[in-house]
Short mmCIF file of C-alpha atoms and ligand atoms in Angstrom, two decimals:
data_model
loop_
_atom_site.label_atom_id
_atom_site.label_comp_id
_atom_site.label_asym_id
_atom_site.label_seq_id
_atom_site.Cartn_x
_atom_site.Cartn_y
_atom_site.Cartn_z
CA MET A 1 52.64 -67.79 20.28
CA LEU A 2 52.68 -64.92 17.75
CA ALA A 3 53.87 -65.59 14.23
CA VAL A 4 54.17 -62.93 11.53
CA ASN A 5 54.69 -64.25 8.04
CA ASP A 6 55.79 -62.37 4.91
CA LEU A 7 53.89 -59.26 6.01
CA GLU A 8 53.59 -56.45 3.49
CA VAL A 9 52.17 -53.03 4.45
CA HIS A 10 51.93 -49.95 2.25
CA TYR A 11 51.18 -46.28 2.85
CA GLN A 12 49.96 -45.30 -0.62
CA GLU A 13 53.06 -45.87 -2.79
CA LEU A 14 55.43 -46.25 0.13
CA ARG A 15 56.23 -49.88 0.97
CA ALA A 16 56.75 -49.60 4.73
CA LEU A 17 56.97 -53.36 5.34
CA ARG A 18 58.27 -55.62 2.58
CA GLY A 19 57.76 -59.20 3.60
CA VAL A 20 58.48 -59.23 7.33
CA SER A 21 58.54 -62.55 9.16
CA LEU A 22 59.01 -62.84 12.89
CA GLU A 23 58.08 -65.13 15.74
CA VAL A 24 57.51 -64.54 19.42
CA THR A 25 57.59 -67.57 21.68
CA GLN A 26 55.65 -67.74 24.93
CA ALA A 27 57.47 -66.22 27.92
CA ASP A 28 60.19 -64.70 25.74
CA LEU A 29 61.35 -61.11 25.77
CA VAL A 30 61.86 -60.38 22.10
CA ALA A 31 63.55 -57.16 21.01
CA LEU A 32 62.92 -55.39 17.73
CA ILE A 33 65.59 -52.87 16.80
CA GLY A 34 66.14 -50.73 13.75
CA SER A 35 66.85 -47.16 12.75
CA ASN A 36 64.26 -44.39 12.31
CA GLY A 37 61.74 -45.10 9.59
CA ALA A 38 62.60 -48.82 9.43
CA GLY A 39 58.95 -49.76 9.95
CA LYS A 40 58.94 -50.84 13.60
CA THR A 41 55.86 -48.84 14.59
CA THR A 42 54.12 -49.90 11.40
CA LEU A 43 54.69 -53.54 12.32
CA LEU A 44 53.23 -53.13 15.82
CA ASN A 45 50.23 -51.18 14.53
CA THR A 46 49.53 -53.85 11.94
CA ILE A 47 49.66 -56.58 14.57
CA SER A 48 47.35 -54.44 16.74
CA GLY A 49 44.84 -54.12 13.92
CA LEU A 50 45.17 -50.36 13.41
CA ILE A 51 46.67 -50.65 9.90
CA PRO A 52 45.59 -53.15 7.20
CA ALA A 53 48.15 -55.37 5.51
CA VAL A 54 48.42 -55.83 1.76
CA LYS A 55 49.62 -59.40 2.08
CA GLY A 56 51.01 -61.89 4.57
CA GLN A 57 49.87 -63.62 7.73
CA VAL A 58 49.63 -62.79 11.41
CA SER A 59 48.70 -65.72 13.61
CA TRP A 60 48.14 -65.86 17.33
CA ARG A 61 48.14 -69.21 19.11
CA GLY A 62 47.73 -70.86 15.72
CA ASN A 63 44.77 -68.78 14.48
CA SER A 64 44.92 -65.99 11.94
CA ILE A 65 44.13 -62.58 13.45
CA LEU A 66 44.88 -60.48 10.39
CA GLY A 67 41.89 -58.27 9.59
CA PHE A 68 40.63 -58.26 13.19
CA SER A 69 39.67 -54.81 14.49
CA ALA A 70 41.92 -53.24 17.12
CA ASP A 71 39.44 -53.84 19.93
CA ALA A 72 39.19 -57.52 18.96
CA ILE A 73 42.99 -57.84 19.07
CA CYS A 74 42.93 -56.28 22.54
CA GLN A 75 40.35 -58.88 23.52
CA GLU A 76 42.84 -61.56 22.46
CA GLY A 77 45.31 -60.33 25.08
CA ILE A 78 47.69 -58.58 22.68
CA ILE A 79 48.27 -55.17 24.23
CA GLN A 80 50.34 -52.31 22.87
CA VAL A 81 51.98 -49.40 24.68
CA PRO A 82 52.00 -47.00 21.72
CA GLU A 83 54.82 -44.77 20.59
CA GLY A 84 54.54 -41.33 22.19
CA ARG A 85 52.41 -42.80 25.01
CA LYS A 86 49.08 -41.56 23.64
CA LEU A 87 47.58 -41.05 27.09
CA PHE A 88 44.08 -39.72 27.58
CA SER A 89 45.61 -36.46 28.69
CA LYS A 90 42.43 -34.72 29.85
CA MET A 91 41.48 -37.65 32.04
CA THR A 92 42.97 -38.39 35.45
CA VAL A 93 45.65 -41.00 36.04
CA GLY A 94 43.00 -43.16 37.69
CA GLU A 95 40.69 -42.87 34.70
CA ASN A 96 43.53 -43.75 32.33
CA LEU A 97 44.12 -46.91 34.33
CA GLU A 98 40.41 -47.71 34.29
CA MET A 99 40.39 -47.33 30.52
CA GLY A 100 43.20 -49.87 30.38
CA ALA A 101 40.78 -52.30 31.99
CA TYR A 102 37.90 -51.31 29.72
CA LEU A 103 37.08 -54.79 28.44
CA PRO A 104 34.90 -56.87 30.77
CA THR A 105 37.56 -59.60 31.00
CA ALA A 106 40.03 -57.08 32.44
CA ARG A 107 37.40 -55.17 34.42
CA ALA A 108 36.71 -58.20 36.56
CA TYR A 109 40.25 -57.96 37.97
CA ILE A 110 40.43 -54.19 38.28
CA ALA A 111 41.05 -53.97 42.05
CA GLU A 112 43.72 -56.64 42.03
CA ASN A 113 45.49 -55.12 39.02
CA LEU A 114 45.36 -51.60 40.46
CA GLN A 115 47.10 -52.95 43.55
CA MET A 116 49.79 -54.52 41.37
CA VAL A 117 50.25 -51.34 39.32
CA PHE A 118 50.62 -49.20 42.45
CA ASP A 119 53.13 -51.69 43.84
CA ILE A 120 55.19 -51.31 40.69
CA PHE A 121 54.74 -47.54 40.40
CA PRO A 122 54.03 -46.14 43.89
CA ARG A 123 54.22 -42.63 42.50
CA LEU A 124 51.07 -43.21 40.44
CA ALA A 125 49.08 -43.88 43.60
CA GLU A 126 49.88 -40.34 44.77
CA ARG A 127 48.99 -38.88 41.38
CA ARG A 128 45.79 -40.79 40.93
CA LYS A 129 43.50 -37.76 40.87
CA GLN A 130 45.81 -35.64 38.69
CA LEU A 131 45.21 -35.13 34.96
CA ALA A 132 47.52 -37.38 32.97
CA GLY A 133 48.53 -34.48 30.71
CA SER A 134 49.93 -32.56 33.67
CA LEU A 135 52.50 -35.22 34.62
CA SER A 136 56.20 -35.21 33.77
CA GLY A 137 57.37 -37.24 30.78
CA GLY A 138 58.67 -40.06 32.97
CA GLU A 139 55.47 -40.24 34.99
CA GLN A 140 53.43 -40.26 31.78
CA GLN A 141 55.43 -43.23 30.54
CA MET A 142 54.67 -45.00 33.82
CA VAL A 143 50.96 -44.36 33.25
CA ALA A 144 51.25 -45.72 29.70
CA VAL A 145 52.87 -48.95 30.94
CA ALA A 146 50.50 -49.16 33.91
CA ARG A 147 47.46 -48.73 31.63
CA ALA A 148 48.69 -51.68 29.57
CA ILE A 149 49.18 -53.83 32.68
CA MET A 150 45.56 -53.09 33.63
CA ALA A 151 44.52 -54.75 30.36
CA ARG A 152 46.01 -58.08 31.56
CA PRO A 153 48.29 -58.65 28.56
CA GLN A 154 49.41 -62.06 27.45
CA LEU A 155 51.64 -60.41 24.88
CA LEU A 156 52.80 -56.90 25.74
CA MET A 157 54.24 -54.85 22.88
CA LEU A 158 56.10 -51.67 23.84
CA ASP A 159 57.07 -49.05 21.25
CA GLU A 160 60.13 -47.12 22.41
CA PRO A 161 59.05 -46.79 26.04
CA SER A 162 62.28 -45.05 27.04
CA LEU A 163 62.24 -42.39 24.34
CA GLY A 164 62.99 -38.94 25.72
CA LEU A 165 63.51 -40.11 29.31
CA ALA A 166 66.50 -39.33 31.50
CA PRO A 167 68.87 -42.34 31.82
CA VAL A 168 67.75 -43.19 35.38
CA MET A 169 64.11 -43.12 34.38
CA ALA A 170 64.80 -45.18 31.26
CA ALA A 171 66.63 -47.77 33.35
CA ASP A 172 63.61 -47.96 35.67
CA ILE A 173 61.29 -48.63 32.73
CA PHE A 174 63.59 -51.36 31.40
CA GLN A 175 63.63 -52.88 34.88
CA VAL A 176 59.84 -52.93 34.95
CA VAL A 177 59.70 -54.56 31.53
CA GLU A 178 62.11 -57.24 32.70
CA ASP A 179 60.05 -57.81 35.87
CA LEU A 180 56.84 -58.13 33.88
CA ASN A 181 58.52 -60.71 31.68
CA GLN A 182 59.59 -62.59 34.80
CA ARG A 183 55.96 -62.59 35.94
CA GLY A 184 55.16 -64.57 32.81
CA ILE A 185 54.08 -61.85 30.36
CA THR A 186 55.53 -62.35 26.91
CA ILE A 187 57.16 -59.14 25.63
CA LEU A 188 57.88 -57.61 22.25
CA LEU A 189 60.05 -54.56 22.89
CA ILE A 190 60.98 -51.89 20.37
CA SER A 191 63.86 -49.72 21.44
CA GLN A 192 66.68 -47.67 20.03
CA GLU A 193 68.75 -48.21 23.15
CA VAL A 194 70.27 -51.27 21.59
CA LEU A 195 72.83 -52.22 24.22
CA HIS A 196 70.42 -52.08 27.13
CA THR A 197 67.66 -53.80 25.15
CA LEU A 198 69.86 -56.67 24.04
CA THR A 199 71.10 -57.27 27.58
CA ILE A 200 67.56 -57.94 28.85
CA ALA A 201 66.15 -59.62 25.69
CA THR A 202 66.19 -63.32 24.94
CA TYR A 203 65.84 -63.02 21.18
CA ALA A 204 66.13 -60.09 18.78
CA TYR A 205 65.26 -58.99 15.27
CA VAL A 206 66.82 -56.17 13.29
CA LEU A 207 64.49 -54.33 10.93
CA GLU A 208 65.89 -52.19 8.12
CA ASN A 209 63.89 -50.54 5.34
CA GLY A 210 60.86 -52.73 5.98
CA LYS A 211 62.79 -56.00 6.03
CA VAL A 212 64.25 -58.21 8.72
CA THR A 213 67.97 -58.20 7.99
CA LEU A 214 69.23 -60.04 11.03
CA ASP A 215 67.88 -62.15 13.86
CA GLY A 216 69.20 -64.38 16.56
CA THR A 217 69.53 -64.77 20.31
CA ALA A 218 70.27 -61.47 22.01
CA GLN A 219 73.71 -62.71 23.07
CA HIS A 220 74.45 -63.69 19.50
CA LEU A 221 73.48 -60.25 18.19
CA LEU A 222 75.53 -58.46 20.84
CA ASP A 223 78.57 -60.22 19.45
CA ASP A 224 77.70 -59.63 15.81
CA PRO A 225 80.14 -57.24 14.11
CA ARG A 226 77.36 -55.62 12.06
CA ILE A 227 75.42 -54.75 15.22
CA LYS A 228 78.57 -53.49 16.88
CA GLU A 229 79.29 -51.21 13.97
CA SER A 230 75.82 -49.86 13.06
CA TYR A 231 74.03 -49.81 16.40
CA LEU A 232 76.54 -49.83 19.19
CA GLY A 233 79.12 -47.57 17.57
CA LEU A 234 81.96 -49.83 18.63
CA MET B 1 16.24 -20.17 30.90
CA GLY B 2 19.83 -20.88 30.09
CA SER B 3 19.81 -24.52 31.15
CA VAL B 4 17.34 -25.22 28.34
CA TYR B 5 19.74 -23.84 25.73
CA ALA B 6 22.46 -25.83 27.42
CA LEU B 7 20.56 -29.11 27.25
CA LEU B 8 19.68 -28.48 23.63
CA GLY B 9 23.27 -27.55 22.84
CA ILE B 10 25.27 -30.20 24.70
CA GLY B 11 24.49 -33.05 22.33
CA PHE B 12 25.22 -30.84 19.35
CA SER B 13 28.53 -29.91 20.89
CA LEU B 14 29.36 -33.55 21.71
CA SER B 15 28.78 -34.99 18.26
CA TRP B 16 30.75 -32.09 16.81
CA GLY B 17 33.62 -32.67 19.20
CA VAL B 18 33.71 -36.46 19.37
CA MET B 19 32.76 -37.44 15.86
CA LYS B 20 33.38 -34.30 13.84
CA VAL B 21 29.73 -34.50 12.84
CA ILE B 22 28.05 -31.10 12.77
CA ASN B 23 24.47 -32.24 13.03
CA ILE B 24 22.35 -29.59 11.30
CA SER B 25 19.28 -31.72 12.01
CA HIS B 26 19.93 -31.68 15.79
CA ALA B 27 17.32 -29.01 16.52
CA ALA B 28 14.85 -30.60 14.11
CA PHE B 29 14.95 -33.79 16.20
CA GLY B 30 14.33 -31.66 19.28
CA LEU B 31 11.37 -30.08 17.54
CA ILE B 32 9.90 -33.48 16.72
CA ALA B 33 9.95 -34.29 20.43
CA ALA B 34 8.16 -30.99 21.06
CA PHE B 35 5.43 -31.85 18.55
CA LEU B 36 5.16 -35.33 20.00
CA ALA B 37 4.67 -33.80 23.45
CA TYR B 38 1.98 -31.56 21.93
CA THR B 39 0.11 -34.48 20.34
CA LEU B 40 0.32 -36.66 23.45
CA LEU B 41 -0.96 -33.75 25.52
CA GLN B 42 -3.84 -33.08 23.13
CA ALA B 43 -4.83 -36.69 22.63
CA TRP B 44 -4.42 -38.17 26.11
CA GLY B 45 -3.65 -35.21 28.29
CA LEU B 46 -0.20 -36.69 28.94
CA ASP B 47 2.04 -34.27 30.78
CA PRO B 48 4.87 -33.03 28.50
CA ILE B 49 7.41 -34.11 31.09
CA LEU B 50 6.14 -37.69 30.81
CA SER B 51 6.21 -37.49 27.02
CA ILE B 52 9.98 -37.38 27.30
CA ALA B 53 9.86 -41.00 28.40
CA VAL B 54 8.43 -41.75 24.96
CA SER B 55 10.36 -39.37 22.73
CA VAL B 56 13.86 -39.86 24.20
CA PRO B 57 14.10 -43.64 23.58
CA LEU B 58 12.41 -43.19 20.21
CA LEU B 59 14.92 -40.57 19.13
CA PHE B 60 17.81 -42.61 20.52
CA PHE B 61 16.99 -45.61 18.36
CA ALA B 62 16.17 -43.51 15.31
CA ALA B 63 19.49 -41.72 15.68
CA CYS B 64 21.46 -44.96 16.09
CA PHE B 65 19.80 -46.23 12.95
CA ILE B 66 20.60 -43.04 11.05
CA TYR B 67 24.17 -43.13 12.28
CA ARG B 68 24.68 -46.75 11.29
CA PHE B 69 23.26 -46.45 7.79
CA LEU B 70 23.74 -42.82 6.74
CA ILE B 71 26.58 -41.34 8.76
CA THR B 72 28.98 -44.32 9.03
CA PRO B 73 29.63 -44.26 5.26
CA ILE B 74 30.67 -40.60 5.30
CA THR B 75 33.00 -40.97 8.30
CA GLN B 76 35.49 -42.38 5.79
CA ALA B 77 35.36 -39.12 3.82
CA LYS B 78 38.27 -36.68 4.00
CA GLU B 79 36.16 -33.71 5.07
CA VAL B 80 33.85 -35.32 7.62
CA ILE B 81 32.73 -31.96 8.99
CA VAL B 82 31.61 -30.62 5.62
CA SER B 83 30.04 -33.84 4.35
CA SER B 84 28.23 -34.35 7.65
CA MET B 85 26.81 -30.84 7.44
CA ILE B 86 25.49 -31.45 3.95
CA LEU B 87 24.03 -34.83 4.88
CA THR B 88 22.37 -33.66 8.09
CA PHE B 89 21.10 -30.53 6.35
CA GLY B 90 19.26 -32.91 4.05
CA ILE B 91 17.92 -34.83 7.04
CA ALA B 92 16.74 -31.56 8.60
CA ILE B 93 14.80 -30.65 5.46
CA ILE B 94 13.18 -34.07 5.38
CA LEU B 95 12.23 -33.82 9.05
CA GLU B 96 10.83 -30.32 8.60
CA ASN B 97 8.63 -31.44 5.72
CA LEU B 98 7.55 -34.47 7.70
CA MET B 99 6.47 -32.17 10.51
CA LEU B 100 4.65 -29.91 8.03
CA LEU B 101 2.78 -32.94 6.73
CA ILE B 102 1.83 -34.31 10.13
CA TRP B 103 1.33 -31.17 12.18
CA SER B 104 0.73 -28.40 9.56
CA PRO B 105 2.55 -25.05 9.64
CA ASP B 106 0.45 -23.54 12.46
CA PRO B 107 2.32 -22.30 15.54
CA ARG B 108 1.65 -24.38 18.67
CA VAL B 109 1.99 -23.83 22.39
CA LEU B 110 2.02 -26.40 25.14
CA THR B 111 -0.91 -25.43 27.35
CA THR B 112 -1.09 -27.49 30.52
CA SER B 113 -3.26 -27.11 33.58
CA TYR B 114 -0.41 -25.29 35.30
CA THR B 115 0.56 -22.99 32.44
CA SER B 116 -0.53 -19.82 34.19
CA LYS B 117 0.39 -20.83 37.74
CA VAL B 118 3.16 -18.98 39.51
CA ILE B 119 5.19 -19.56 42.64
CA ILE B 120 6.07 -16.51 44.70
CA VAL B 121 9.24 -16.55 46.76
CA GLY B 122 9.83 -13.21 48.48
CA PRO B 123 10.17 -10.52 45.83
CA PHE B 124 10.53 -13.09 43.01
CA TYR B 125 7.86 -14.93 41.19
CA PHE B 126 8.37 -17.96 38.96
CA GLN B 127 6.02 -19.19 36.29
CA TYR B 128 5.35 -22.90 36.66
CA PRO B 129 6.18 -23.98 33.09
CA ARG B 130 9.43 -22.02 33.16
CA LEU B 131 10.35 -23.61 36.45
CA ALA B 132 9.54 -27.07 35.09
CA GLY B 133 11.58 -26.41 31.95
CA PHE B 134 14.46 -25.15 34.03
CA LEU B 135 14.45 -28.07 36.45
CA MET B 136 14.14 -30.65 33.72
CA ALA B 137 16.88 -29.13 31.63
CA SER B 138 19.21 -28.89 34.64
CA MET B 139 18.50 -32.51 35.39
CA GLY B 140 19.23 -33.44 31.77
CA VAL B 141 22.56 -31.62 31.86
CA GLY B 142 23.35 -33.35 35.16
CA ILE B 143 22.55 -36.77 33.72
CA ILE B 144 24.80 -36.20 30.71
CA GLN B 145 27.60 -35.00 32.95
CA PHE B 146 27.13 -38.06 35.16
CA PHE B 147 27.20 -40.34 32.12
CA LEU B 148 30.42 -38.84 30.75
CA LYS B 149 32.29 -38.65 34.05
CA LEU B 150 31.18 -41.71 35.94
CA THR B 151 30.08 -44.50 33.63
CA TYR B 152 32.45 -46.75 31.73
CA THR B 153 30.77 -46.05 28.40
CA GLY B 154 30.92 -42.31 29.08
CA LYS B 155 34.61 -42.53 29.85
CA ALA B 156 35.12 -44.47 26.64
CA VAL B 157 33.42 -41.61 24.77
CA ARG B 158 35.89 -39.14 26.25
CA ALA B 159 38.84 -41.46 25.65
CA ALA B 160 37.81 -42.08 22.04
CA TRP B 161 37.66 -38.37 21.53
CA GLN B 162 41.05 -37.58 23.05
CA GLN B 163 43.00 -40.50 21.53
CA PRO B 164 40.97 -42.58 19.08
CA ASP B 165 43.86 -44.97 18.35
CA ALA B 166 44.78 -45.59 21.97
CA ALA B 167 41.11 -46.05 22.88
CA GLN B 168 40.86 -48.79 20.26
CA LEU B 169 44.07 -50.41 21.49
CA TYR B 170 42.40 -50.84 24.88
CA GLY B 171 39.24 -52.39 23.53
CA VAL B 172 36.95 -49.47 22.65
CA ASN B 173 34.88 -50.25 19.57
CA LEU B 174 34.97 -46.87 17.86
CA LYS B 175 31.98 -47.45 15.61
CA ARG B 176 29.79 -48.60 18.45
CA ILE B 177 30.84 -45.76 20.74
CA SER B 178 30.21 -43.20 17.98
CA MET B 179 26.77 -44.63 17.35
CA ILE B 180 25.86 -44.47 21.04
CA THR B 181 27.21 -40.93 21.31
CA PHE B 182 25.16 -39.81 18.34
CA GLY B 183 22.08 -41.57 19.70
CA LEU B 184 22.43 -39.91 23.10
CA ALA B 185 23.15 -36.52 21.56
CA VAL B 186 19.95 -36.65 19.53
CA ALA B 187 17.98 -38.05 22.47
CA SER B 188 19.12 -35.13 24.63
CA ALA B 189 17.97 -32.80 21.88
CA GLY B 190 14.54 -34.38 22.32
CA ALA B 191 14.49 -33.56 26.02
CA GLY B 192 15.79 -30.07 25.23
CA GLY B 193 13.13 -29.61 22.57
CA VAL B 194 10.33 -30.35 25.03
CA CYS B 195 11.85 -27.89 27.50
CA MET B 196 11.99 -25.24 24.76
CA ALA B 197 8.36 -25.94 23.95
CA TYR B 198 7.48 -25.07 27.55
CA LEU B 199 8.86 -21.61 27.00
CA TYR B 200 8.11 -20.63 23.42
CA SER B 201 5.59 -21.35 20.72
CA PHE B 202 6.84 -23.50 17.88
CA GLU B 203 6.06 -24.50 14.31
CA PRO B 204 7.85 -26.86 11.89
CA HIS B 205 10.32 -24.19 10.83
CA THR B 206 11.36 -23.15 14.35
CA HIS B 207 14.34 -25.52 14.38
CA SER B 208 16.39 -23.14 12.23
CA LEU B 209 16.13 -20.49 14.94
CA TRP B 210 17.10 -23.08 17.56
CA LEU B 211 20.01 -24.14 15.39
CA ILE B 212 21.45 -20.65 15.57
CA TYR B 213 21.33 -20.88 19.35
CA LEU B 214 23.11 -24.24 19.12
CA PHE B 215 25.98 -22.68 17.25
CA LEU B 216 26.01 -19.92 19.81
CA VAL B 217 26.29 -22.44 22.67
CA VAL B 218 29.14 -24.30 20.98
CA ILE B 219 31.05 -21.17 19.98
CA VAL B 220 30.81 -19.62 23.41
CA GLY B 221 31.13 -22.87 25.35
CA GLY B 222 33.88 -24.61 23.39
CA VAL B 223 33.39 -27.62 21.16
CA GLY B 224 32.39 -30.70 23.14
CA ASN B 225 32.75 -28.97 26.49
CA VAL B 226 29.72 -29.97 28.58
CA LEU B 227 30.28 -27.49 31.40
CA GLY B 228 31.18 -24.84 28.82
CA ALA B 229 27.91 -25.50 27.03
CA ALA B 230 26.03 -25.27 30.31
CA SER B 231 27.71 -21.95 31.18
CA ALA B 232 27.19 -20.66 27.64
CA GLY B 233 23.52 -21.61 27.88
CA LEU B 234 23.23 -19.72 31.15
CA ILE B 235 24.96 -16.64 29.73
CA ILE B 236 22.73 -16.64 26.68
CA GLY B 237 19.68 -17.18 28.86
CA VAL B 238 20.58 -14.27 31.13
CA ILE B 239 21.29 -11.94 28.20
CA THR B 240 18.05 -12.73 26.38
CA GLY B 241 16.15 -12.59 29.67
CA LEU B 242 17.56 -9.21 30.69
CA SER B 243 17.21 -7.66 27.27
CA LEU B 244 13.61 -8.90 27.08
CA ALA B 245 12.91 -7.09 30.33
CA PHE B 246 14.34 -3.78 29.22
CA LEU B 247 14.24 -3.69 25.43
CA PRO B 248 11.59 -4.20 22.79
CA TYR B 249 11.39 -7.78 21.52
CA GLN B 250 12.98 -7.00 18.14
CA TRP B 251 16.21 -6.00 19.87
CA VAL B 252 16.80 -9.24 21.67
CA ASN B 253 18.32 -11.28 18.89
CA LEU B 254 20.26 -8.30 17.66
CA LEU B 255 21.85 -7.94 21.08
CA THR B 256 22.51 -11.66 21.50
CA PHE B 257 24.18 -12.07 18.15
CA GLY B 258 25.99 -8.76 18.45
CA LEU B 259 27.50 -10.18 21.60
CA LEU B 260 28.37 -13.38 19.80
CA MET B 261 30.26 -11.36 17.21
CA ILE B 262 32.13 -9.44 19.88
CA ILE B 263 33.11 -12.73 21.55
CA LEU B 264 34.29 -14.17 18.27
CA ILE B 265 36.40 -11.10 17.54
CA LEU B 266 37.95 -10.92 21.01
CA ARG B 267 38.31 -14.67 21.65
CA PRO B 268 38.16 -16.62 18.39
CA GLN B 269 38.74 -19.85 20.33
CA GLY B 270 35.55 -19.34 22.37
CA LEU B 271 35.20 -18.36 26.02
CA PHE B 272 35.91 -21.86 27.28
CA GLN B 273 38.36 -24.49 26.14
CA SER B 274 37.36 -27.37 23.95
CA GLU B 275 37.42 -30.45 26.08
CA VAL B 276 35.25 -33.08 27.53
N1 LIG C 301 50.68 -42.63 8.49
C1 LIG C 301 51.68 -42.71 7.59
N2 LIG C 301 51.50 -42.28 6.32
C2 LIG C 301 52.48 -42.37 5.41
N3 LIG C 301 53.71 -42.85 5.66
C3 LIG C 301 53.97 -43.28 6.92
C4 LIG C 301 52.97 -43.23 7.94
N4 LIG C 301 53.50 -43.73 9.07
C5 LIG C 301 54.76 -44.08 8.79
N5 LIG C 301 55.05 -43.80 7.48
C6 LIG C 301 56.34 -44.08 6.82
O1 LIG C 301 56.58 -45.46 6.90
C7 LIG C 301 57.94 -45.72 7.19
C8 LIG C 301 58.04 -46.54 8.46
O2 LIG C 301 57.59 -45.75 9.54
P1 LIG C 301 57.52 -46.26 11.03
O3 LIG C 301 56.87 -45.22 11.85
O4 LIG C 301 56.95 -47.62 11.03
O5 LIG C 301 59.07 -46.36 11.40
P2 LIG C 301 59.76 -46.63 12.81
O6 LIG C 301 60.70 -47.74 12.58
O7 LIG C 301 58.76 -46.80 13.87
O8 LIG C 301 60.57 -45.28 13.02
P3 LIG C 301 60.92 -44.49 14.36
O9 LIG C 301 62.08 -45.18 14.98
O10 LIG C 301 61.28 -43.13 13.90
O11 LIG C 301 59.72 -44.51 15.23
C9 LIG C 301 58.62 -44.36 7.28
O12 LIG C 301 59.24 -44.10 6.05
C10 LIG C 301 57.49 -43.40 7.51
O13 LIG C 301 57.77 -42.15 6.92
MG1 LIG C 302 58.31 -45.80 15.54
#
């Protein structure tokens, strides 16, 4: 479905991605793990069209999408929940959700999708009129995920959705991600909570210093001694 | 007459806030609409209010064109605010000279059939043109507020301003939204300019005086804050109005800008917050 090939991205002299290749198959839940500064966010932002690549290929359903603008990528059904949520904090929860469905293709299903979002996060229905910036961290993360659902993703990419959340809240978010995957949405999940991520993922990639150093089925990686040592502290 | 300052200032405040473009030519565009109203009135007796139906779309398209071909290139610059000021200062000079060429440097007033009419309500009396200017400007402010709060495009403007990256991730085309914002900002200056022309005489150089009021509206009202701009406009209107009633004319600007300085010293962030 999504194939990244030999992708190279630079910030001035810094080579943030040095030839990354990765594949996401339809209906999979693919995990991307790696330590701070490995280049995970850079990879998502390049796929989303926010950062240009120096070299390489990104193809979506067989067609190259590298060089597309971010709004064109969104139009393709590739939706990102960005790191740090990036909510429209001076707009209400309801308006944030509406902005998720900004494109006409998503707008046509707005009522139906709102219903689904409020089923998943009943708390957001109560907070609909409240400014997004005034919510708690956990509630804000719900809005960020809900906004992405409103966009009717075919591929949903989440960048550390559980960062800074209490364990219960984080578990809830992981549960939602798993449910969305079960509903047929393909997922690319970045997370530093390696154990939890690998238990819900089907396939996983490890990114280190801008390179994929390890990949395999999630079960396979859970058993890998290198993962156990560097990421699970076992 | 505060709503007139508000209408003139809102667009200025928006393009500053949303696009980091300080449009020095904002008031000059408003002045062009005023001259256009004057010409249409002289030539065909067209009511200045109706002239807005001509000048607003005209300014909108002119501004979109200017944004696309002159301002888009500098949005890549490091110091957008500074480069935009220099660029739009140039545009203002060109517009001023254009107005000098077409309309000559003589001061003009909009004289309509109802210029000297008044309405008396109890102890108050309202001059017709002032009332018209006030009503139109309030309507203009209302329309802008409606656009920003209730239309999809307006919400996209606010979203793009608060989180440009996230807005793009959800399908907002930043270039297009910026162009529309700039177009609407300049168009609202046109409506504001006609309202100003109802109240004061004008000549091709008048826009520099208006520009000072624009800065005043933004500084008091908060960058990009529509309601702040409206309140700031009202405050400025009340102060100039009151001081005109009690003080000689020369004192009015002194008082207004003295107040501005006091505000800046006491609350450097402005009276209202910057937000949309
Ligand atoms: N806008 C930028 N300008 C310059 N360098 C950047 C920029 N963004 C990221 N970098 C650098 O690129 C490298 C990869 O950063 P990136 O944010 O992709 O890492 P990450 O894997 O998402 O890390 P984290 O887990 O901390 O979020 C880091 O060394 C970072 O300092
Ligand atoms: Mg990151």
